[in-house]
Amino acid sequence: MKHAFTVDVEDSHNLLSRHWLGRDMEPTHRVVENVKRILHLLADCSTRATCFILGEIAEAHPQIVREIADAGHDIGVHGYYHHQVFNLTPNKFREELRTAKSRLEDIVGKTIDGHRAPAFSITAKTRWAWDVLAEEGFTYDSSVFPFKGRRYGWPNSPLTPFTIVSASGSILELPLPVLEIAGKRIPIAGGGYLRMFPYAWNRWCVRSIEKTRPVIVYMHPYEIETEPFYASDSELSLKLRIKLRRLNKTMGFRRSTVFTKLTRLLREFEFGTLRETFDFTSLPSLSFDLRNLPDGR
């Protein structure tokens, strides 16, 4: 079975800027270096991916967007800044979508119709986002995580692709993977899970799910870094510097193992883009009217 490999192209500063400084920071060159390393690995494994790119990354580093497209990978929108949808109004969400979509299309010279929300932030509270996406010409989204998480998740979501029908049109939703164990849904196949758990566990999860459906693996470029996250000390108070050291300790746990595990995963399983993995020409029979969706809790 062919699975889907996806990359959310964002910088490590996206974890820091709003949370630590209360404002957006300029993307660093580290995101370029990390993406190039991932591109080289994908080429070695003869694998194409779907890359959801932030508009601010495209603005600051257009050449890496061209390199992604020239290597044959699909490109989708990841918002402009890394703003969670539940922190935006519908109008602001629309504005960021349009800006990011337009910039990416200018760089690659073709229409972009795929989307993934930062931090998987399309939830029961932000279901209106699908209507905006359909209005703005997007045909598919991959933002819903079908489990009950602390920061995100939609526990009642189907595990397989489904169609959302709104007043603005239809949009295909491709949920992220979860494993059902003892009646509970456990998220898998992300860079964080690859980092925290042994490779054998990650492989077993993929093997278990692929008996019934493909798996969508997702990564962030900074997850293959071994250097600590950083921000200018002059911009941080002593309290925030202490918190940053704690974050580096937490996020640094087993980060040196990620690239090796990712390499094994790409070589052991067959991966492709979302379009290569799922049949976009035939919408799934499972569909929901946006007005009648369950609240997800």
Short mmCIF file of C-alpha atoms in Angstrom, two decimals:
data_model
loop_
_atom_site.label_atom_id
_atom_site.label_comp_id
_atom_site.label_asym_id
_atom_site.label_seq_id
_atom_site.Cartn_x
_atom_site.Cartn_y
_atom_site.Cartn_z
CA MET A 1 0.00 0.00 0.00
CA LYS A 2 1.25 3.47 -0.86
CA HIS A 3 1.17 5.94 2.01
CA ALA A 4 1.40 9.74 1.90
CA PHE A 5 4.40 11.73 3.09
CA THR A 6 3.79 15.38 3.96
CA VAL A 7 5.98 18.21 5.21
CA ASP A 8 4.70 21.31 7.02
CA VAL A 9 7.31 23.83 5.92
CA GLU A 10 7.80 26.16 8.85
CA ASP A 11 10.73 27.39 10.91
CA SER A 12 11.52 26.64 14.54
CA HIS A 13 10.89 30.32 15.25
CA ASN A 14 7.19 29.61 14.63
CA LEU A 15 7.18 27.77 17.96
CA LEU A 16 8.67 30.81 19.65
CA SER A 17 7.57 34.07 18.10
CA ARG A 18 3.96 34.52 19.16
CA HIS A 19 4.25 32.42 22.31
CA TRP A 20 7.44 34.01 23.61
CA LEU A 21 7.69 37.47 22.09
CA GLY A 22 4.07 38.25 21.29
CA ARG A 23 4.91 39.11 17.69
CA ASP A 24 6.01 37.44 14.44
CA MET A 25 9.73 36.96 13.77
CA GLU A 26 11.44 36.77 10.40
CA PRO A 27 12.08 33.20 9.18
CA THR A 28 15.70 32.12 9.58
CA HIS A 29 17.89 30.33 7.05
CA ARG A 30 17.71 27.19 9.14
CA VAL A 31 14.41 26.26 7.51
CA VAL A 32 16.13 26.29 4.10
CA GLU A 33 18.95 24.04 5.30
CA ASN A 34 16.53 21.58 6.90
CA VAL A 35 14.23 21.45 3.85
CA LYS A 36 17.20 20.80 1.56
CA ARG A 37 18.25 17.90 3.76
CA ILE A 38 14.76 16.43 3.55
CA LEU A 39 14.69 16.94 -0.23
CA HIS A 40 17.97 15.05 -0.58
CA LEU A 41 16.59 12.18 1.49
CA LEU A 42 13.38 12.04 -0.56
CA ALA A 43 15.44 11.97 -3.76
CA ASP A 44 17.58 9.13 -2.41
CA CYS A 45 14.40 7.19 -1.60
CA SER A 46 12.73 8.05 -4.94
CA THR A 47 9.81 9.53 -3.01
CA ARG A 48 7.63 12.54 -3.74
CA ALA A 49 5.85 14.44 -0.97
CA THR A 50 3.17 17.05 -0.44
CA CYS A 51 4.68 20.16 1.15
CA PHE A 52 2.40 22.64 2.91
CA ILE A 53 4.33 25.91 2.95
CA LEU A 54 3.86 29.04 5.03
CA GLY A 55 3.47 32.21 3.00
CA GLU A 56 6.12 33.98 5.06
CA ILE A 57 8.62 31.23 4.20
CA ALA A 58 7.82 31.68 0.51
CA GLU A 59 8.24 35.44 0.88
CA ALA A 60 11.60 35.19 2.62
CA HIS A 61 13.02 32.18 0.73
CA PRO A 62 11.33 31.81 -2.68
CA GLN A 63 14.19 29.72 -4.06
CA ILE A 64 13.48 26.81 -1.68
CA VAL A 65 9.87 26.79 -2.90
CA ARG A 66 11.15 26.52 -6.49
CA GLU A 67 13.47 23.68 -5.47
CA ILE A 68 10.57 21.81 -3.89
CA ALA A 69 8.44 22.24 -7.01
CA ASP A 70 11.30 21.44 -9.42
CA ALA A 71 11.89 18.15 -7.56
CA GLY A 72 8.32 17.10 -8.42
CA HIS A 73 6.74 17.53 -5.01
CA ASP A 74 3.20 18.87 -4.61
CA ILE A 75 2.75 22.21 -2.86
CA GLY A 76 -0.07 23.30 -0.57
CA VAL A 77 -0.80 26.32 1.63
CA HIS A 78 -0.01 26.26 5.35
CA GLY A 79 -1.35 29.74 6.04
CA TYR A 80 0.76 32.88 5.81
CA TYR A 81 1.99 33.18 9.38
CA HIS A 82 1.78 30.20 11.69
CA HIS A 83 -1.48 31.44 13.20
CA GLN A 84 -3.88 28.80 14.48
CA VAL A 85 -7.29 29.11 12.86
CA PHE A 86 -9.05 29.42 16.24
CA ASN A 87 -7.06 32.61 16.86
CA LEU A 88 -8.32 34.19 13.61
CA THR A 89 -11.60 35.64 12.45
CA PRO A 90 -13.03 34.26 9.19
CA ASN A 91 -12.01 37.47 7.40
CA LYS A 92 -8.46 37.33 8.74
CA PHE A 93 -8.22 33.64 7.85
CA ARG A 94 -9.35 34.48 4.31
CA GLU A 95 -6.82 37.30 4.04
CA GLU A 96 -3.92 35.08 5.08
CA LEU A 97 -5.06 32.30 2.73
CA ARG A 98 -5.25 34.63 -0.25
CA THR A 99 -1.86 36.20 0.42
CA ALA A 100 -0.08 32.87 0.89
CA LYS A 101 -1.83 31.20 -2.06
CA SER A 102 -1.05 34.10 -4.38
CA ARG A 103 2.62 34.23 -3.39
CA LEU A 104 3.13 30.48 -3.80
CA GLU A 105 1.35 30.45 -7.16
CA ASP A 106 3.51 33.33 -8.39
CA ILE A 107 6.64 31.35 -7.50
CA VAL A 108 5.67 27.95 -8.96
CA GLY A 109 3.53 29.23 -11.84
CA LYS A 110 0.53 27.00 -11.29
CA THR A 111 -2.69 26.79 -9.28
CA ILE A 112 -2.47 25.55 -5.69
CA ASP A 113 -5.60 23.97 -4.23
CA GLY A 114 -4.46 22.10 -1.09
CA HIS A 115 -4.35 23.33 2.50
CA ARG A 116 -3.26 22.31 5.97
CA ALA A 117 -3.97 24.54 8.94
CA PRO A 118 -1.12 25.40 11.32
CA ALA A 119 -1.19 23.07 14.33
CA PHE A 120 -4.12 21.12 12.82
CA SER A 121 -6.39 23.89 14.05
CA ILE A 122 -9.54 23.07 12.09
CA THR A 123 -11.71 21.76 14.90
CA ALA A 124 -15.36 21.82 15.93
CA LYS A 125 -14.96 25.50 16.86
CA THR A 126 -13.47 26.45 13.49
CA ARG A 127 -15.63 24.44 11.10
CA TRP A 128 -16.37 27.70 9.28
CA ALA A 129 -12.85 27.38 7.82
CA TRP A 130 -14.05 24.76 5.31
CA ASP A 131 -16.56 27.25 3.89
CA VAL A 132 -13.81 29.86 3.48
CA LEU A 133 -11.48 27.31 1.89
CA ALA A 134 -14.13 26.29 -0.65
CA GLU A 135 -14.84 29.95 -1.46
CA GLU A 136 -11.14 30.58 -2.07
CA GLY A 137 -10.82 27.73 -4.56
CA PHE A 138 -9.27 24.99 -2.42
CA THR A 139 -10.38 21.46 -3.29
CA TYR A 140 -8.77 19.52 -0.44
CA ASP A 141 -7.64 19.98 3.14
CA SER A 142 -5.63 17.82 5.56
CA SER A 143 -6.02 19.49 8.94
CA VAL A 144 -8.30 17.29 11.03
CA PHE A 145 -6.79 15.03 13.68
CA PRO A 146 -9.49 12.53 14.76
CA PHE A 147 -8.64 12.34 18.46
CA LYS A 148 -9.14 14.39 21.60
CA GLY A 149 -5.96 16.36 22.11
CA ARG A 150 -5.08 19.11 24.53
CA ARG A 151 -4.52 21.75 21.83
CA TYR A 152 -6.36 20.32 18.83
CA GLY A 153 -8.39 17.36 17.58
CA TRP A 154 -11.86 16.34 16.46
CA PRO A 155 -12.65 13.04 18.25
CA ASN A 156 -15.80 12.23 16.25
CA SER A 157 -14.19 12.73 12.85
CA PRO A 158 -14.11 9.78 10.42
CA LEU A 159 -10.74 8.09 10.09
CA THR A 160 -10.94 7.90 6.29
CA PRO A 161 -11.28 10.72 3.72
CA PHE A 162 -14.66 12.45 3.64
CA THR A 163 -16.33 15.31 1.83
CA ILE A 164 -17.59 18.50 3.42
CA VAL A 165 -20.47 20.14 1.54
CA SER A 166 -20.97 23.84 2.26
CA ALA A 167 -22.81 26.71 0.66
CA SER A 168 -19.62 27.53 -1.23
CA GLY A 169 -19.01 24.04 -2.64
CA SER A 170 -17.41 20.74 -1.68
CA ILE A 171 -13.99 20.12 -0.19
CA LEU A 172 -12.19 16.82 0.41
CA GLU A 173 -10.87 16.30 3.93
CA LEU A 174 -7.92 13.92 4.46
CA PRO A 175 -7.66 13.21 8.22
CA LEU A 176 -4.37 12.58 9.99
CA PRO A 177 -3.76 9.01 11.25
CA VAL A 178 -4.76 7.62 14.61
CA LEU A 179 -4.57 4.09 15.96
CA GLU A 180 -7.56 2.74 17.90
CA ILE A 181 -6.48 0.78 20.99
CA ALA A 182 -8.93 -0.29 23.73
CA GLY A 183 -11.51 2.18 22.48
CA LYS A 184 -9.11 5.13 22.48
CA ARG A 185 -7.67 6.96 19.51
CA ILE A 186 -3.92 7.48 19.66
CA PRO A 187 -2.18 9.86 17.21
CA ILE A 188 0.76 8.44 15.26
CA ALA A 189 3.09 9.08 12.32
CA GLY A 190 4.15 12.64 13.10
CA GLY A 191 7.67 13.91 13.60
CA GLY A 192 7.10 14.24 17.34
CA TYR A 193 5.98 10.63 17.65
CA LEU A 194 8.92 9.50 15.53
CA ARG A 195 11.16 11.40 17.93
CA MET A 196 9.67 10.20 21.21
CA PHE A 197 9.08 6.53 20.45
CA PRO A 198 11.32 3.72 19.19
CA TYR A 199 11.31 3.01 15.48
CA ALA A 200 9.77 -0.41 16.12
CA TRP A 201 6.68 1.24 17.63
CA ASN A 202 6.29 3.62 14.70
CA ARG A 203 6.67 0.78 12.22
CA TRP A 204 4.11 -1.35 14.08
CA CYS A 205 1.61 1.54 14.04
CA VAL A 206 1.96 1.99 10.28
CA ARG A 207 1.70 -1.77 9.72
CA SER A 208 -1.45 -1.91 11.84
CA ILE A 209 -3.23 0.93 10.04
CA GLU A 210 -2.22 -0.06 6.52
CA LYS A 211 -4.36 -3.19 6.82
CA THR A 212 -7.37 -0.95 6.23
CA ARG A 213 -6.19 2.44 4.92
CA PRO A 214 -3.15 4.50 3.93
CA VAL A 215 -1.23 6.49 6.52
CA ILE A 216 -0.47 10.21 6.20
CA VAL A 217 2.96 10.84 7.74
CA TYR A 218 3.82 14.46 8.53
CA MET A 219 7.07 16.18 9.46
CA HIS A 220 8.34 19.68 10.25
CA PRO A 221 11.82 20.63 8.98
CA TYR A 222 13.04 21.66 12.44
CA GLU A 223 12.39 18.13 13.74
CA ILE A 224 15.53 16.86 12.05
CA GLU A 225 17.70 19.58 13.65
CA THR A 226 20.07 18.68 16.44
CA GLU A 227 20.84 22.27 17.47
CA PRO A 228 18.67 23.88 20.17
CA PHE A 229 15.91 26.34 19.37
CA TYR A 230 16.92 29.88 20.02
CA ALA A 231 15.83 33.49 20.27
CA SER A 232 17.86 36.61 20.95
CA ASP A 233 18.56 36.89 24.68
CA SER A 234 18.19 40.65 24.47
CA GLU A 235 14.54 40.21 23.51
CA LEU A 236 13.67 37.83 26.33
CA SER A 237 13.22 38.36 30.02
CA LEU A 238 14.99 36.09 32.51
CA LYS A 239 11.70 34.25 33.07
CA LEU A 240 11.29 33.58 29.34
CA ARG A 241 14.92 32.50 28.96
CA ILE A 242 14.34 29.91 31.67
CA LYS A 243 11.19 28.71 29.89
CA LEU A 244 13.11 28.54 26.62
CA ARG A 245 15.75 26.32 28.20
CA ARG A 246 12.97 24.02 29.40
CA LEU A 247 11.46 23.94 25.92
CA ASN A 248 14.83 23.05 24.41
CA LYS A 249 15.19 20.23 26.91
CA THR A 250 11.72 18.87 26.11
CA MET A 251 11.90 19.28 22.33
CA GLY A 252 15.50 18.12 22.25
CA PHE A 253 14.65 14.73 23.74
CA ARG A 254 15.78 12.07 21.22
CA ARG A 255 15.79 14.61 18.37
CA SER A 256 19.13 13.21 17.18
CA THR A 257 17.35 9.94 16.35
CA VAL A 258 14.70 11.43 14.04
CA PHE A 259 16.62 11.55 10.76
CA THR A 260 17.74 7.93 11.05
CA LYS A 261 14.20 6.77 11.88
CA LEU A 262 12.76 8.82 9.04
CA THR A 263 15.24 7.29 6.62
CA ARG A 264 14.27 3.78 7.71
CA LEU A 265 10.57 4.60 7.38
CA LEU A 266 10.94 5.98 3.85
CA ARG A 267 12.95 2.95 2.76
CA GLU A 268 10.74 0.33 4.38
CA PHE A 269 7.37 1.67 3.18
CA GLU A 270 6.21 3.13 -0.11
CA PHE A 271 5.24 6.80 0.04
CA GLY A 272 3.96 9.42 -2.36
CA THR A 273 2.07 12.70 -2.48
CA LEU A 274 -1.48 12.96 -1.19
CA ARG A 275 -2.68 12.96 -4.81
CA GLU A 276 -0.71 9.80 -5.55
CA THR A 277 -2.03 8.06 -2.45
CA PHE A 278 -5.71 9.02 -2.58
CA ASP A 279 -8.11 9.07 -5.51
CA PHE A 280 -8.90 12.73 -6.02
CA THR A 281 -10.99 11.99 -9.12
CA SER A 282 -13.68 10.18 -7.17
CA LEU A 283 -15.03 11.82 -4.01
CA PRO A 284 -15.63 9.44 -1.10
CA SER A 285 -19.19 8.33 -0.47
CA LEU A 286 -18.89 9.60 3.11
CA SER A 287 -19.96 13.24 3.10
CA PHE A 288 -21.31 15.77 5.58
CA ASP A 289 -23.27 18.97 5.31
CA LEU A 290 -21.25 21.66 7.04
CA ARG A 291 -24.38 22.91 8.82
CA ASN A 292 -25.11 19.52 10.36
CA LEU A 293 -21.71 18.37 11.56
CA PRO A 294 -21.49 16.96 15.10
CA ASP A 295 -19.79 19.24 17.60
CA GLY A 296 -16.85 16.83 17.84
CA ARG A 297 -16.78 16.59 21.63
#
